[in-house]
């Protein structure tokens, strides 16, 4: 079944690239996403039948992030189905500089989306640090054409920055892998150690100096892909220029993949008795990320970039929870689940707003409640959730992490955490609420006449642009008041492997 999860999207992605049929590819995208989610569900119900080898296997952490990725991709696929149909094949007028450009071919876009799903799946099922490195690099290569879907100079700049920065990061991570191998070279009969089970089995014999150096390199390398500050520079441009469903996948699924690799290496560090070093670095980068996000969200004028900096904030919270340990680990994992759901919802809602108002500027969006009521409710609910208001799941996970800080006597860290969250809460709500409740301006009267025909067709809010978003918001709401036993079991299993509670 695990091999089917990899082969299905990869083979259908290749078929899309060869077929060049836009309509067929759009249907294949949804079918593939549906089949992938069904297989993940079956796998979760029959885990005793899954294979487990030195290279491929599925433990609690892998299953948790595989399930998040598959669910988010299914929602993004449904949204993309309608989005590609609405975009059409004709030249499009740029909403910022008003020049005309053509999008990439739909077959290429869908093919790369399916390759992206296959590579993210490979990250979650890998049991070997070398294979994880290959899979993370493959996510960069498969997602780069998606960011460059709109063929204009801003997209080109964003994808160039994405490839360059992430390639530097992944090169450092490779050096970290080399250092891990060196840390185990003195162990007689062990051979090169990169398989997780072997590393954990020989953890007490690993050279601590080489392992600490390896962890620093891996943290900087994979932390770049995860969007931790100050290595986050690719993230605002890529999230801003990519189509909204791709921004949702980048924020809600790709960042988790990099986090999962760091989680694996952190497990080895704890088993080797070096957990204090990795925990201290996670706390440090978590606080730096929260500080960067708070500063940049205050002055943000572009609502997609605002969501990108919000991703930096939440990656910081996840790193912070992991570094605090204890209940903080459970809070961190639960936060990753909720962040994926809400950020997927918010980015695709931002796509609806851009389609209606033809702008990404916060000040140019007014009266959303009157012009697009369903989108407005989703935008409001998503904003409430992402700033940590009850009863959404993010409130619960942030509270759990705060409780872990107080339990362990980290009062300074708790104070900085609350200060950053307070600043972000005030800044984000001050930007979102006027977009929804201020007096409306008719978007059809305030934009160039050439775009009127297209906006008239988008005036009604189609089901594909609302249903998956509402479903994600509903799930996060439910998780705020009820924890399903299977999810609780997964979180506890991962937390116990890291010495949590």
Short mmCIF file of C-alpha atoms in Angstrom, two decimals:
data_model
loop_
_atom_site.label_atom_id
_atom_site.label_comp_id
_atom_site.label_asym_id
_atom_site.label_seq_id
_atom_site.Cartn_x
_atom_site.Cartn_y
_atom_site.Cartn_z
CA UNK A 1 0.00 0.00 0.00
CA UNK A 2 2.87 2.41 0.81
CA UNK A 3 4.35 1.86 -2.64
CA UNK A 4 0.92 2.57 -4.18
CA UNK A 5 0.85 5.93 -2.36
CA UNK A 6 4.08 6.83 -4.14
CA UNK A 7 3.48 5.26 -7.54
CA UNK A 8 -0.11 6.44 -8.14
CA UNK A 9 0.47 10.23 -8.07
CA UNK A 10 3.87 9.92 -9.76
CA UNK A 11 2.55 7.83 -12.65
CA UNK A 12 -0.55 9.99 -13.13
CA UNK A 13 1.66 13.08 -13.00
CA UNK A 14 3.79 11.66 -15.81
CA UNK A 15 0.65 10.79 -17.77
CA UNK A 16 -0.59 14.40 -17.43
CA UNK A 17 2.70 15.77 -18.75
CA UNK A 18 2.44 13.50 -21.78
CA UNK A 19 -1.29 13.90 -22.45
CA UNK A 20 -1.40 17.77 -22.63
CA UNK A 21 -5.21 17.62 -22.19
CA UNK A 22 -6.34 20.32 -19.73
CA UNK A 23 -9.77 18.86 -19.00
CA UNK A 24 -8.54 15.29 -18.56
CA UNK A 25 -5.74 16.46 -16.25
CA UNK A 26 -8.11 18.40 -14.02
CA UNK A 27 -10.28 15.30 -13.52
CA UNK A 28 -7.21 13.12 -12.93
CA UNK A 29 -6.02 15.55 -10.25
CA UNK A 30 -9.19 15.14 -8.16
CA UNK A 31 -9.37 11.37 -8.76
CA UNK A 32 -5.75 10.92 -7.75
CA UNK A 33 -6.20 13.02 -4.60
CA UNK A 34 -9.32 11.05 -3.67
CA UNK A 35 -7.58 7.70 -4.20
CA UNK A 36 -4.56 8.88 -2.18
CA UNK A 37 -6.73 9.94 0.76
CA UNK A 38 -8.66 6.66 0.64
CA UNK A 39 -5.44 4.64 0.69
CA UNK A 40 -4.12 6.67 3.64
CA UNK A 41 -7.37 5.96 5.51
CA UNK A 42 -7.09 2.22 4.78
CA UNK A 43 -3.45 2.28 5.83
CA UNK A 44 -4.35 3.99 9.10
CA UNK A 45 -6.96 1.30 9.82
CA UNK A 46 -4.66 -1.64 8.97
CA UNK A 47 -1.25 -0.48 10.12
CA UNK A 48 -0.18 -3.96 11.19
CA UNK A 49 -0.01 -4.92 7.50
CA UNK A 50 2.32 -2.09 6.47
CA UNK A 51 5.86 -2.91 5.43
CA UNK A 52 8.75 -1.64 7.49
CA UNK A 53 12.29 -1.78 6.19
CA UNK A 54 15.50 0.15 6.59
CA UNK A 55 14.33 2.59 3.90
CA UNK A 56 10.53 2.70 3.92
CA UNK A 57 8.04 2.36 6.77
CA UNK A 58 5.28 4.13 8.60
CA UNK A 59 5.37 5.01 12.30
CA UNK A 60 3.10 7.33 14.30
CA UNK A 61 4.88 10.52 13.22
CA UNK A 62 4.93 9.49 9.56
CA UNK A 63 1.24 8.57 9.58
CA UNK A 64 0.27 11.83 11.30
CA UNK A 65 1.96 14.03 8.70
CA UNK A 66 0.97 11.78 5.80
CA UNK A 67 -2.68 12.12 6.83
CA UNK A 68 -2.40 15.92 7.05
CA UNK A 69 -0.71 16.12 3.65
CA UNK A 70 -3.24 13.87 1.95
CA UNK A 71 -6.27 15.67 3.40
CA UNK A 72 -4.92 19.10 2.55
CA UNK A 73 -4.03 17.99 -0.97
CA UNK A 74 -7.57 16.67 -1.51
CA UNK A 75 -9.05 20.06 -0.58
CA UNK A 76 -6.48 21.88 -2.73
CA UNK A 77 -7.24 19.55 -5.67
CA UNK A 78 -10.96 20.34 -5.54
CA UNK A 79 -10.19 24.07 -5.35
CA UNK A 80 -7.65 23.82 -8.19
CA UNK A 81 -10.17 21.99 -10.39
CA UNK A 82 -12.42 25.05 -10.39
CA UNK A 83 -9.56 27.54 -10.36
CA UNK A 84 -7.95 26.20 -13.54
CA UNK A 85 -11.30 26.20 -15.33
CA UNK A 86 -11.92 29.82 -14.29
CA UNK A 87 -8.43 30.92 -15.37
CA UNK A 88 -8.87 29.51 -18.90
CA UNK A 89 -6.18 29.56 -21.58
CA UNK A 90 -6.42 33.19 -22.72
CA UNK A 91 -3.87 35.90 -21.80
CA UNK A 92 -4.59 37.46 -18.39
CA UNK A 93 -4.12 41.03 -17.22
CA UNK A 94 -1.80 41.35 -14.23
CA UNK A 95 -3.58 42.74 -11.16
CA UNK A 96 -0.62 44.85 -9.99
CA UNK A 97 1.12 46.18 -13.10
CA UNK A 98 -1.66 45.64 -15.69
CA UNK A 99 0.45 43.91 -18.36
CA UNK A 100 -0.80 40.75 -20.10
CA UNK A 101 0.73 37.33 -19.52
CA UNK A 102 -0.10 33.66 -20.11
CA UNK A 103 -0.20 30.97 -17.47
CA UNK A 104 1.72 27.73 -17.70
CA UNK A 105 -0.10 24.87 -19.46
CA UNK A 106 -2.63 23.17 -17.17
CA UNK A 107 -1.16 19.72 -17.91
CA UNK A 108 2.25 20.85 -16.66
CA UNK A 109 0.67 22.43 -13.58
CA UNK A 110 -1.38 19.34 -12.67
CA UNK A 111 1.52 16.99 -13.45
CA UNK A 112 3.81 18.91 -11.11
CA UNK A 113 1.11 18.99 -8.40
CA UNK A 114 0.92 15.20 -8.52
CA UNK A 115 4.74 14.90 -8.43
CA UNK A 116 4.66 17.27 -5.44
CA UNK A 117 2.22 14.93 -3.66
CA UNK A 118 4.43 11.91 -4.42
CA UNK A 119 7.57 13.59 -3.07
CA UNK A 120 5.86 14.82 0.11
CA UNK A 121 4.53 11.29 0.63
CA UNK A 122 8.07 9.96 0.24
CA UNK A 123 9.26 12.29 3.04
CA UNK A 124 6.63 10.94 5.43
CA UNK A 125 7.36 7.25 4.77
CA UNK A 126 11.18 7.47 4.64
CA UNK A 127 13.12 5.68 7.39
CA UNK A 128 16.58 6.69 6.16
CA UNK A 129 18.09 10.19 6.48
CA UNK A 130 19.67 9.92 3.02
CA UNK A 131 16.33 9.10 1.42
CA UNK A 132 14.66 11.92 3.38
CA UNK A 133 17.25 14.32 1.98
CA UNK A 134 16.50 13.17 -1.57
CA UNK A 135 12.75 13.48 -0.96
CA UNK A 136 13.05 17.02 0.47
CA UNK A 137 15.14 18.09 -2.52
CA UNK A 138 12.55 16.51 -4.83
CA UNK A 139 9.80 18.59 -3.21
CA UNK A 140 11.75 21.71 -4.22
CA UNK A 141 12.11 20.59 -7.84
CA UNK A 142 8.47 19.51 -8.19
CA UNK A 143 7.00 22.62 -6.53
CA UNK A 144 9.14 25.22 -8.33
CA UNK A 145 7.07 25.06 -11.59
CA UNK A 146 3.92 25.48 -9.49
CA UNK A 147 5.18 28.77 -8.04
CA UNK A 148 6.00 29.88 -11.61
CA UNK A 149 2.47 29.12 -12.89
CA UNK A 150 1.86 32.80 -13.63
CA UNK A 151 4.54 33.44 -16.26
CA UNK A 152 5.63 36.96 -15.31
CA UNK A 153 8.71 38.54 -13.76
CA UNK A 154 7.52 38.53 -10.13
CA UNK A 155 6.80 34.80 -10.23
CA UNK A 156 10.17 34.20 -11.87
CA UNK A 157 11.92 36.17 -9.13
CA UNK A 158 9.99 34.27 -6.43
CA UNK A 159 10.82 30.85 -7.85
CA UNK A 160 14.47 31.82 -8.38
CA UNK A 161 14.73 32.92 -4.73
CA UNK A 162 12.93 29.73 -3.63
CA UNK A 163 15.30 27.42 -5.51
CA UNK A 164 18.44 29.33 -4.56
CA UNK A 165 17.76 29.65 -0.81
CA UNK A 166 16.34 26.14 -0.40
CA UNK A 167 19.26 24.66 -2.38
CA UNK A 168 21.75 26.33 -0.04
CA UNK A 169 19.77 25.00 2.90
CA UNK A 170 19.61 21.46 1.52
CA UNK A 171 23.36 21.54 0.83
CA UNK A 172 23.97 22.30 4.52
CA UNK A 173 21.62 19.47 5.46
CA UNK A 174 23.65 17.10 3.28
CA UNK A 175 26.79 18.19 5.14
CA UNK A 176 24.89 17.45 8.35
CA UNK A 177 24.20 13.90 7.07
CA UNK A 178 27.92 13.46 6.39
CA UNK A 179 28.70 14.55 9.95
CA UNK A 180 26.20 11.99 11.31
CA UNK A 181 27.98 9.26 9.36
CA UNK A 182 31.33 10.46 10.77
CA UNK A 183 29.84 10.38 14.29
CA UNK A 184 29.32 6.64 13.94
CA UNK A 185 32.44 5.58 12.02
CA UNK A 186 34.24 4.36 15.16
CA UNK A 187 31.45 1.86 15.99
CA UNK A 188 32.77 -1.56 15.03
CA UNK A 189 30.67 -3.42 12.47
CA UNK A 190 28.02 -0.72 12.24
CA UNK A 191 28.88 0.62 8.77
CA UNK A 192 27.63 4.06 7.60
CA UNK A 193 24.80 5.02 9.94
CA UNK A 194 21.89 6.90 8.36
CA UNK A 195 18.95 4.50 8.80
CA UNK A 196 16.81 5.73 11.71
CA UNK A 197 16.55 2.36 13.45
CA UNK A 198 20.34 1.84 13.27
CA UNK A 199 21.02 5.37 14.50
CA UNK A 200 18.68 4.96 17.47
CA UNK A 201 20.13 1.51 18.21
CA UNK A 202 23.71 2.87 18.30
CA UNK A 203 22.83 6.34 19.63
CA UNK A 204 24.72 5.95 22.91
CA UNK A 205 27.96 5.24 21.01
CA UNK A 206 27.75 8.19 18.58
CA UNK A 207 30.47 10.84 18.90
CA UNK A 208 28.73 13.76 20.70
CA UNK A 209 30.85 16.53 19.13
CA UNK A 210 30.15 15.40 15.57
CA UNK A 211 26.47 14.85 16.39
CA UNK A 212 26.08 18.37 17.80
CA UNK A 213 27.73 19.85 14.71
CA UNK A 214 25.53 17.66 12.48
CA UNK A 215 22.38 18.82 14.26
CA UNK A 216 23.29 22.51 13.83
CA UNK A 217 23.80 21.99 10.09
CA UNK A 218 20.59 19.99 9.72
CA UNK A 219 18.63 22.55 11.76
CA UNK A 220 19.83 25.41 9.53
CA UNK A 221 19.35 23.34 6.35
CA UNK A 222 15.91 21.86 6.99
CA UNK A 223 14.94 24.92 9.04
CA UNK A 224 15.32 26.93 5.85
CA UNK A 225 12.74 24.71 4.16
CA UNK A 226 10.54 24.83 7.27
CA UNK A 227 10.48 28.63 7.16
CA UNK A 228 12.17 29.29 10.50
CA UNK A 229 13.61 32.80 10.84
CA UNK A 230 16.11 34.10 9.94
CA UNK A 231 16.29 31.54 7.05
CA UNK A 232 12.70 32.20 5.93
CA UNK A 233 13.40 34.72 3.11
CA UNK A 234 12.04 32.54 0.29
CA UNK A 235 8.69 32.10 1.97
CA UNK A 236 6.91 35.50 1.62
CA UNK A 237 7.66 35.81 -2.12
CA UNK A 238 6.80 32.20 -2.97
CA UNK A 239 3.55 32.24 -0.98
CA UNK A 240 2.58 35.59 -2.45
CA UNK A 241 3.18 34.77 -6.13
CA UNK A 242 2.03 31.14 -6.26
CA UNK A 243 -1.63 30.30 -6.98
CA UNK A 244 -3.56 30.19 -3.71
CA UNK A 245 -4.04 26.41 -3.61
CA UNK A 246 -0.26 26.00 -4.01
CA UNK A 247 0.37 28.54 -1.24
CA UNK A 248 -1.92 26.41 0.93
CA UNK A 249 0.14 23.29 0.17
CA UNK A 250 3.45 25.07 0.69
CA UNK A 251 2.36 26.39 4.07
CA UNK A 252 0.21 23.52 5.32
CA UNK A 253 2.09 20.48 3.99
CA UNK A 254 5.61 21.28 2.75
CA UNK A 255 6.71 23.09 5.94
CA UNK A 256 5.51 20.07 7.94
CA UNK A 257 7.68 17.75 5.83
CA UNK A 258 10.82 19.69 6.79
CA UNK A 259 9.66 19.72 10.41
CA UNK A 260 9.21 15.93 10.32
CA UNK A 261 12.84 15.42 9.23
CA UNK A 262 14.02 17.65 12.11
CA UNK A 263 11.77 15.66 14.45
CA UNK A 264 13.52 12.45 13.33
CA UNK A 265 16.99 13.90 13.98
CA UNK A 266 15.82 15.33 17.32
CA UNK A 267 14.77 11.78 18.32
CA UNK A 268 18.30 10.55 17.62
CA UNK A 269 19.76 13.45 19.64
CA UNK A 270 17.54 12.63 22.64
CA UNK A 271 18.43 8.92 22.48
CA UNK A 272 22.12 9.88 22.30
CA UNK A 273 21.77 11.96 25.46
CA UNK A 274 22.19 15.23 23.56
CA UNK A 275 18.60 16.39 23.85
CA UNK A 276 19.49 19.52 25.83
CA UNK A 277 21.44 20.90 22.86
CA UNK A 278 18.68 20.31 20.28
CA UNK A 279 15.97 21.56 22.64
CA UNK A 280 17.89 24.79 23.36
CA UNK A 281 18.34 25.47 19.62
CA UNK A 282 14.65 24.81 18.89
CA UNK A 283 13.66 27.30 21.61
CA UNK A 284 16.10 29.90 20.28
CA UNK A 285 14.90 29.64 16.65
CA UNK A 286 11.29 29.51 17.81
CA UNK A 287 11.61 32.81 19.66
CA UNK A 288 13.48 34.43 16.75
CA UNK A 289 10.74 33.33 14.34
CA UNK A 290 8.02 34.74 16.57
CA UNK A 291 9.91 38.04 16.82
CA UNK A 292 10.40 38.32 13.05
CA UNK A 293 6.74 37.49 12.37
CA UNK A 294 5.49 40.05 14.89
CA UNK A 295 7.60 42.84 13.36
CA UNK A 296 6.77 42.09 9.73
CA UNK A 297 3.03 41.46 10.20
CA UNK A 298 2.64 44.93 11.76
CA UNK A 299 3.79 46.72 8.59
CA UNK A 300 2.33 44.32 6.04
CA UNK A 301 0.12 45.73 3.27
CA UNK A 302 -0.31 42.56 1.17
CA UNK A 303 -2.71 40.01 2.68
CA UNK A 304 -0.99 36.98 1.08
CA UNK A 305 2.41 38.07 2.42
CA UNK A 306 0.72 38.64 5.79
CA UNK A 307 -0.35 34.98 5.76
CA UNK A 308 3.20 33.98 4.79
CA UNK A 309 4.63 35.75 7.83
CA UNK A 310 1.91 34.10 9.89
CA UNK A 311 3.39 30.77 8.71
CA UNK A 312 6.79 31.89 10.04
CA UNK A 313 5.08 32.64 13.36
CA UNK A 314 3.43 29.23 13.59
CA UNK A 315 6.57 27.35 12.58
CA UNK A 316 8.23 29.23 15.44
CA UNK A 317 5.50 28.06 17.84
CA UNK A 318 5.93 24.46 16.68
CA UNK A 319 9.71 24.65 17.18
CA UNK A 320 9.21 26.28 20.57
CA UNK A 321 6.85 23.54 21.76
CA UNK A 322 9.28 20.86 20.65
CA UNK A 323 12.14 22.60 22.41
CA UNK A 324 10.25 23.01 25.69
CA UNK A 325 9.53 19.27 25.85
CA UNK A 326 7.01 17.49 28.08
CA UNK A 327 3.45 18.46 27.17
CA UNK A 328 4.97 21.02 24.80
CA UNK A 329 5.73 18.19 22.35
CA UNK A 330 2.09 17.13 22.22
CA UNK A 331 1.09 20.79 21.88
CA UNK A 332 3.59 21.24 19.06
CA UNK A 333 2.30 18.26 17.07
CA UNK A 334 -1.32 19.27 17.64
CA UNK A 335 -0.43 22.79 16.55
CA UNK A 336 1.02 21.44 13.29
CA UNK A 337 -2.30 19.71 12.55
CA UNK A 338 -4.39 22.80 13.26
CA UNK A 339 -2.06 25.17 11.47
CA UNK A 340 -2.25 23.05 8.31
CA UNK A 341 -6.06 23.08 8.31
CA UNK A 342 -6.44 26.79 9.01
CA UNK A 343 -3.65 27.99 6.76
CA UNK A 344 -5.05 25.88 3.91
CA UNK A 345 -8.41 27.52 4.50
CA UNK A 346 -6.98 31.04 4.71
CA UNK A 347 -4.76 30.90 1.63
CA UNK A 348 -7.57 29.58 -0.57
CA UNK A 349 -9.94 32.20 0.89
CA UNK A 350 -7.31 34.79 -0.06
CA UNK A 351 -7.55 33.40 -3.59
CA UNK A 352 -11.31 34.07 -3.57
CA UNK A 353 -10.70 37.66 -2.44
CA UNK A 354 -8.10 38.22 -5.18
CA UNK A 355 -10.51 36.86 -7.80
CA UNK A 356 -13.24 39.21 -6.64
CA UNK A 357 -11.25 42.40 -5.97
CA UNK A 358 -8.31 41.92 -8.37
CA UNK A 359 -5.81 43.04 -5.73
CA UNK A 360 -3.61 41.71 -2.93
CA UNK A 361 -3.53 45.07 -1.15
CA UNK A 362 -5.29 45.03 2.22
CA UNK A 363 -6.44 48.66 1.98
CA UNK A 364 -8.18 48.04 -1.36
CA UNK A 365 -10.47 45.32 0.02
CA UNK A 366 -13.54 46.73 1.76
CA UNK A 367 -17.03 45.47 2.56
CA UNK A 368 -16.28 41.81 1.99
CA UNK A 369 -19.26 40.84 4.11
CA UNK A 370 -21.58 42.58 1.65
CA UNK A 371 -19.97 41.56 -1.65
CA UNK A 372 -18.83 37.97 -0.88
CA UNK A 373 -20.63 36.85 2.32
CA UNK A 374 -19.42 33.21 2.36
CA UNK A 375 -15.84 34.22 1.66
CA UNK A 376 -16.12 36.89 4.36
CA UNK A 377 -17.30 34.37 6.96
CA UNK A 378 -14.43 32.04 6.07
CA UNK A 379 -11.92 34.91 6.22
CA UNK A 380 -13.26 35.98 9.62
CA UNK A 381 -13.33 32.44 11.02
CA UNK A 382 -9.85 31.74 9.68
CA UNK A 383 -8.47 34.96 11.16
CA UNK A 384 -10.03 34.16 14.56
CA UNK A 385 -8.54 30.68 14.45
CA UNK A 386 -5.05 31.67 13.33
CA UNK A 387 -4.62 34.27 16.10
CA UNK A 388 -5.54 31.61 18.65
CA UNK A 389 -9.07 32.51 19.65
CA UNK A 390 -11.29 29.79 21.18
CA UNK A 391 -12.93 27.44 20.37
CA UNK A 392 -10.60 26.58 17.47
CA UNK A 393 -7.87 23.97 17.86
CA UNK A 394 -5.01 26.48 17.65
CA UNK A 395 -6.17 28.03 20.93
CA UNK A 396 -5.87 24.63 22.61
CA UNK A 397 -2.41 23.85 21.18
CA UNK A 398 -1.03 27.30 22.05
CA UNK A 399 -2.42 26.95 25.57
CA UNK A 400 -0.82 23.51 25.92
CA UNK A 401 2.58 24.89 24.90
CA UNK A 402 2.20 27.81 27.32
CA UNK A 403 1.32 25.38 30.11
CA UNK A 404 4.47 23.35 29.36
CA UNK A 405 6.58 26.53 29.61
CA UNK A 406 5.12 27.39 33.01
CA UNK A 407 5.43 23.80 34.27
CA UNK A 408 9.14 23.76 33.43
CA UNK A 409 9.78 27.21 34.92
CA UNK A 410 10.56 28.90 31.58
CA UNK A 411 8.95 32.18 32.63
CA UNK A 412 11.07 34.43 30.40
CA UNK A 413 10.27 32.27 27.36
CA UNK A 414 6.57 32.29 28.31
CA UNK A 415 6.62 36.09 28.61
CA UNK A 416 8.27 36.54 25.21
CA UNK A 417 5.84 34.01 23.69
CA UNK A 418 2.79 35.85 25.07
CA UNK A 419 4.16 39.24 24.02
CA UNK A 420 4.72 38.10 20.41
CA UNK A 421 1.29 36.42 20.24
CA UNK A 422 -0.33 39.59 21.62
CA UNK A 423 1.36 41.83 19.04
CA UNK A 424 0.42 39.50 16.19
CA UNK A 425 -3.17 39.23 17.47
CA UNK A 426 -3.56 43.03 17.50
CA UNK A 427 -1.84 43.57 14.14
CA UNK A 428 -3.65 40.83 12.26
CA UNK A 429 -7.13 41.64 13.53
CA UNK A 430 -6.57 45.35 12.81
CA UNK A 431 -5.92 44.45 9.17
CA UNK A 432 -8.57 41.76 8.66
CA UNK A 433 -11.64 43.31 10.32
CA UNK A 434 -11.78 46.46 8.08
CA UNK A 435 -11.60 44.20 5.01
CA UNK A 436 -14.78 42.49 6.17
CA UNK A 437 -16.89 45.12 7.91
CA UNK A 438 -15.90 48.52 6.43
CA UNK A 439 -18.36 50.20 4.01
CA UNK A 440 -18.36 48.30 0.72
CA UNK A 441 -16.94 49.52 -2.54
CA UNK A 442 -18.18 47.70 -5.60
CA UNK A 443 -15.16 45.90 -7.08
CA UNK A 444 -16.76 46.06 -10.52
CA UNK A 445 -16.70 49.87 -10.34
CA UNK A 446 -13.16 50.28 -9.07
CA UNK A 447 -11.16 48.13 -11.45
CA UNK A 448 -10.33 48.50 -15.15
CA UNK A 449 -13.15 47.81 -17.61
CA UNK A 450 -11.18 45.09 -19.39
CA UNK A 451 -11.53 42.81 -16.39
CA UNK A 452 -15.26 43.31 -15.88
CA UNK A 453 -16.35 40.32 -17.93
CA UNK A 454 -14.17 37.99 -15.95
CA UNK A 455 -15.25 39.39 -12.59
CA UNK A 456 -18.91 39.15 -13.52
CA UNK A 457 -18.42 35.44 -14.01
CA UNK A 458 -16.86 35.23 -10.54
CA UNK A 459 -19.51 37.32 -8.81
CA UNK A 460 -21.28 34.27 -7.42
CA UNK A 461 -19.24 32.18 -5.05
CA UNK A 462 -18.94 28.72 -6.65
CA UNK A 463 -19.12 25.61 -4.49
CA UNK A 464 -15.54 24.56 -5.28
CA UNK A 465 -14.26 27.84 -3.83
CA UNK A 466 -16.18 27.47 -0.55
CA UNK A 467 -16.78 23.81 0.35
CA UNK A 468 -13.18 22.56 0.97
CA UNK A 469 -12.36 25.73 2.90
CA UNK A 470 -15.44 25.42 5.10
CA UNK A 471 -14.58 21.76 5.73
CA UNK A 472 -11.08 22.64 6.95
CA UNK A 473 -12.49 25.35 9.23
CA UNK A 474 -15.09 22.92 10.58
CA UNK A 475 -12.41 20.32 11.35
CA UNK A 476 -10.32 22.86 13.27
CA UNK A 477 -13.44 23.92 15.20
CA UNK A 478 -14.19 20.29 16.13
CA UNK A 479 -10.58 19.72 17.21
CA UNK A 480 -10.92 22.67 19.56
CA UNK A 481 -13.67 20.93 21.55
CA UNK A 482 -13.12 17.23 20.90
CA UNK A 483 -9.98 15.13 20.39
CA UNK A 484 -10.69 11.91 18.44
CA UNK A 485 -9.11 8.86 20.18
CA UNK A 486 -7.11 7.86 17.08
CA UNK A 487 -5.54 11.35 16.84
CA UNK A 488 -4.85 11.40 20.56
CA UNK A 489 -3.16 7.99 20.22
CA UNK A 490 -0.95 9.23 17.37
CA UNK A 491 0.10 12.36 19.28
CA UNK A 492 0.84 10.35 22.42
CA UNK A 493 2.87 7.81 20.44
CA UNK A 494 5.11 10.46 18.87
CA UNK A 495 5.38 12.40 22.13
CA UNK A 496 6.48 9.30 24.09
CA UNK A 497 9.22 8.57 21.56
CA UNK A 498 10.62 12.04 22.34
CA UNK A 499 10.31 11.70 26.09
CA UNK A 500 7.13 13.77 26.26
CA UNK A 501 3.89 13.16 28.18
#
